[in-house]
Amino acid sequence: MDKQSKSRLWTILAALAAVMWGISGLFAESLFKVSSKITPIWLTQVRLIISGIVLLIIATVLHQKPFSVLKDKKNTLHIIAYGIFGLLPVQVFYFIAIEMANASIATILQFIGPFFVLTYLAVTHQQVLRKLDVLAAILAFIGVFLLSTHGNFNQLAITPLALFFGLLSAVGEASYTLIPVKLVKRVSSLVVTGWGMLFAGIGLMIVYPRFPAIPNTPRAWLDVSAIIIIGTIIPFQIMANALRYVKPSTVSLLDAFEPLSATVGSVLIFGLVMSGMDWLGTLLVIGAVLALNFTPKRNIKKKYYLDRN
């Protein structure tokens, strides 16, 4: 297969991976409907620990020597910080937003994470904001407003807490992207993410050592398995390999399939009723985030990018 054909194939697979992330949110929404005993914290614990172990096993099979990275104290502390302040908030707040609202809203709110990255770079690295960046931020704000109110200025269509945790998941998305930038230049992203997930999951268990009696039903474990396999392990591997053949900027654009698939899935599977204002808000958020990828090279001091979970 020639280089162009490989690029085309991995572009399609990267889009499929983004769809998988969106679909995994639907499985989480389905899981929360099984029983009130199933909480976002429990799901986050299970997903992080099992996914972390599986990724480390894969790293071992690929001869990436995952345990050798822990011999360096600086690397270990960096990975722990990545897990606690990056992977943990981006997952637990996302699941909380799904439980309080739905997979569509939670995914779209998390999708605005790049604006928090842009703000951080503008403050700490003096990255110059273009007029397009400012316009995109305004459009994203309008989009979130429309999704939160259905265009009605007098009331919220979702609870303030759902909006709050959705925005916190976007902040988590930003920290998840920024924290490991220097580390992944020295260590395999597979190893970093595997240990980060495992440390984050164990840390959450220590802070919140509660294990509810989860209903032992096929639907519950099917949803959990899908979240781990379809929402973590498979798309991570696809994205890790896709970056060998596809430009990171292209992969970033393909991420738009995640909120789209979550929204369409919520409509088709859960009967979510989307008003015209909801669809407009969704398109504004997605379009605004995609606009950030058109930043000219001369305006970028550094490129920060890391695969999703």
Phi, psi and omega in degrees: 000129182284172185299319181294319179294321177296318180298317180295317181297314183286336173294317178296317180294324178295321176296321178297321179298319179297320177297320179299319178298319178295318180294325181298329175295326178292322177295324178296318178298319178296320181296319181293339179277346180292313182201146177290345178287339179277113185250160176301324181293315178298316180297320179296317178302309182297314183295314183295312185291311181294315180297319179299315180297316181297316180296323178291325175296317178299318179298322178294316179299325180275010177060039179265003174047066184299332183282338182294332181293333182283351178288339178264114184300321181297316178297318181299314180296323179295317180294319178299317178298319178299317181291312185287317185259354179244290184295320182295306181294324182294334180267310186293320179291327177296314180292324177297318179296323177296315181297321184278334181234262177194170184298324181297306180300313183300317182291319180294317179296319179294333184294343180274007177311320179305334179290329175288325175297315180299318179297317179298315181293325180294323182280315188266334182243008179054035176291129184285129178272130176276169175297325180295321179297316180295316179298318179297320179297319179295317179296320179296318178298316179297319179299315178297321179298315180296319179293326184279339186233355188060021181085002180266115184291345189266348183204158177269140177275341175235162182289151177304325179294320178298317177296317181299311182289329175297318178290325177296324178294329176291322175296318177299322177299321180293313181293325177298328180280321188277320188302315186270011186308308182287327184294318184288352174282340181253332187233147178305134179297332178295315179292315181300313181291321179299309179293321180301316178296316182295314179297319180295317180296317179294319179299319179293324178294323180292317182286324184229074185279059178240133183234094183294158178282093183285133178304125182275073182240152179304320182297317182298312183284334174294316179296316180297316180298319180296319179298321181284314185278305183284327184267352183226292191295308183294308181296328178298314180296321178298312182295321180299323179275328182297327182293349175281339185236345184238140179296141178304324179297324178291318178299321179298321179294323181292340177301340180298339179293339181294302179294329179295314181292323178295320181291311180298319179297320179297323179291314186283321187269315186257003177069026179299128180267116180256123176280172177301322179293326178295314179295321178297316178298318179300312181294325178295316180296311181297314180297321181295318180293319179296328180298332180296336181284355179263019178293123178299149183301326183292344180263001182251123178276325179210150178255119181251116179209139175212147177305154174283174182286000000 
